[in-house]
Tab-separated table of C-alpha atoms in Angstrom:
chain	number	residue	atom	x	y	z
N	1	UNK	CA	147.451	67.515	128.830
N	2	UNK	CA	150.308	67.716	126.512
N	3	UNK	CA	149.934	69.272	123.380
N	4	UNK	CA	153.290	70.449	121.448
N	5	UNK	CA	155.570	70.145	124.336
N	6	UNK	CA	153.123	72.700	126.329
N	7	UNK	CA	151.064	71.765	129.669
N	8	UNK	CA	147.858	73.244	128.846
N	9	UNK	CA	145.512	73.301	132.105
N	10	UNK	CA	141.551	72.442	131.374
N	11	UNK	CA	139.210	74.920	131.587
N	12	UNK	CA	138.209	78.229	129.749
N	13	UNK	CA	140.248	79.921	127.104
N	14	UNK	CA	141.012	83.281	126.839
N	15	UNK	CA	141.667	85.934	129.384
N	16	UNK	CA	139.496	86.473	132.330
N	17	UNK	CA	137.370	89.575	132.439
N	18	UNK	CA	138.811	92.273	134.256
N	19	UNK	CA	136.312	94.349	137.453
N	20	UNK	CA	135.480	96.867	134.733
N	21	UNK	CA	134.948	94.609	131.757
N	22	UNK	CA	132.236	93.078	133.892
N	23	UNK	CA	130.814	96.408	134.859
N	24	UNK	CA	130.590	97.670	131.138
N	25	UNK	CA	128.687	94.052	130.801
N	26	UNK	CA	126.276	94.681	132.913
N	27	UNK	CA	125.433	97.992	132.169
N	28	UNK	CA	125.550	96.751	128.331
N	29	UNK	CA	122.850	94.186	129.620
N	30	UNK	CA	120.663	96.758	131.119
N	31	UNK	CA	120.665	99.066	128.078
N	32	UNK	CA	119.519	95.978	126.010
N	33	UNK	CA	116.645	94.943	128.547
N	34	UNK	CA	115.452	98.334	128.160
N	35	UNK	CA	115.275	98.399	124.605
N	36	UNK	CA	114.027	94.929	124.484
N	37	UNK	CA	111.185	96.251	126.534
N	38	UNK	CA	110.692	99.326	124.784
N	39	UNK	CA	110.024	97.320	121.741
N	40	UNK	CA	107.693	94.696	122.955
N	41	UNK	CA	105.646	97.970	123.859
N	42	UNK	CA	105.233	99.222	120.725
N	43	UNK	CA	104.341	95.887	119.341
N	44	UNK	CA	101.851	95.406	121.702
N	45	UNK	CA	100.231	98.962	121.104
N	46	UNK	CA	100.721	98.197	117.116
N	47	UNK	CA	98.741	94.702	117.797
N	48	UNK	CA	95.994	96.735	120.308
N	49	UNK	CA	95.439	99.605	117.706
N	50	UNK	CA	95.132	96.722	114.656
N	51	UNK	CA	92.239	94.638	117.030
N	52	UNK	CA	90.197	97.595	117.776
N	53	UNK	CA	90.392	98.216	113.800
N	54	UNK	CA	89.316	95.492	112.894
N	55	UNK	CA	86.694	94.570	115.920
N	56	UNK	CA	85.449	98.001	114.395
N	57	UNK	CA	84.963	96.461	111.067
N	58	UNK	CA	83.218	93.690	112.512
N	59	UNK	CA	80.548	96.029	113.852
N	60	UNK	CA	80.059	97.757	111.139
N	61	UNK	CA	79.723	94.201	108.766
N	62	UNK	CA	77.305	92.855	111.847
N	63	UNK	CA	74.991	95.846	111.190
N	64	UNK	CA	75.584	95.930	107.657
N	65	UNK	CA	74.435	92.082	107.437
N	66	UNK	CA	71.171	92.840	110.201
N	67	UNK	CA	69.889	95.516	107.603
N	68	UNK	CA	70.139	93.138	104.476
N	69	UNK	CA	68.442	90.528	107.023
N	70	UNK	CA	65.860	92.802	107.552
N	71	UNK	CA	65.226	93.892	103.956
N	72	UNK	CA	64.867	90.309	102.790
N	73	UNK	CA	62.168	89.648	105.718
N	74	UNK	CA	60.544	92.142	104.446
N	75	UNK	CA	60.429	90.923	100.720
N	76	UNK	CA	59.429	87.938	101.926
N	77	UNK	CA	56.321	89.234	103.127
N	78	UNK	CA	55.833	90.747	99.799
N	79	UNK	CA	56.897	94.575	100.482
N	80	UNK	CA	59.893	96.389	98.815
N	81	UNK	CA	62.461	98.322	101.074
N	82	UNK	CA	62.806	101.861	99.936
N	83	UNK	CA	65.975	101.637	99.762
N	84	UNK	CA	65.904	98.832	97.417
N	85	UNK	CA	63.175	100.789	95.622
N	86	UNK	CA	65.683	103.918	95.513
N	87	UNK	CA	68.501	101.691	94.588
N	88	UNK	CA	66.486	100.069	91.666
N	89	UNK	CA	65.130	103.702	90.328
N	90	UNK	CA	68.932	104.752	90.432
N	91	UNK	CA	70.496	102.129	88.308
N	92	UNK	CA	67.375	102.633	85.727
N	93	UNK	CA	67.889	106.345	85.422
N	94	UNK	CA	71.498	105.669	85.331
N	95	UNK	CA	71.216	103.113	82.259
N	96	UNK	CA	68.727	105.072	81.019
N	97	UNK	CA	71.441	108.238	80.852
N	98	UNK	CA	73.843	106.170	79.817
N	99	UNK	CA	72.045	104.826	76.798
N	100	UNK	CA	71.213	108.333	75.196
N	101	UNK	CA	74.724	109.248	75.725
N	102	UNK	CA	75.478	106.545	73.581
N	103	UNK	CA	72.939	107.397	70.727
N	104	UNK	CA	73.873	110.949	71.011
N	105	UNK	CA	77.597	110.044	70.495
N	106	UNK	CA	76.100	107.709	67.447
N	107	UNK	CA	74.422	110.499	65.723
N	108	UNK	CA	77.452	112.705	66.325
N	109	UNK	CA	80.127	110.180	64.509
N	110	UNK	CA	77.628	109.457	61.710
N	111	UNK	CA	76.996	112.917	61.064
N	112	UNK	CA	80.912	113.526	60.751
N	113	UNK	CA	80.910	110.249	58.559
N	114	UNK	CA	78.099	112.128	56.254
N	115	UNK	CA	80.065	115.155	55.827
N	116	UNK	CA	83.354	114.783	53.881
């Protein structure tokens, strides 16, 4: 080919690697495949730790849902769970604490009202 009054020959551009450029490569290559594998490592310990998590969550949901199961068999044969019973007694005694709060903090603000 003749391009501006040169002879250009085909093929690659650009100088040809020297002995040690292509040592430096490979050793560059090597360094990267090490790292490359050092990361895929971690990810795959990072991806192992998050399954077991959550497989762990999953147990604790499967018994979580059995007990419920179980509580609602046994309402269906007309008996009440203790824990249910427990649960119900603690949300009355709770209202029922939270209610003469209120009236207390009632009388308190219309006794201040009274007083001038």
């Amino acid at each position: 080919q003749v391009v501006g009054g040169k002879v250009k020959k085909p093929g690659k551009r650009g100088r040809k690697p020297a002995k040690i450029d292509l040592k430096a490569k490979l050793e560059r290559s090597r360094q990267s495949a090490r790292e490359c594998r050092a990361r895929k490592k971690l990810r795959y310990q990072y991806l192992e730790e998050l399954v077991s998590s959550r497989e762990r969550a999953i147990c604790a949901l499967r018994e979580e849902l059995e007990m419920y199961k179980q509580w609602c068999m046994a309402m269906d044969q007309g008996k009440i769970p203790s824990e249910i019973k427990a649960l119900l007694t603690g949300e009355e005694q709770g209202k029922a604490q939270q209610n003469s709060t209120k009236l207390a903090k009632a009388g308190k603000t219309e006794a201040n009202g009274s007083n001038p």
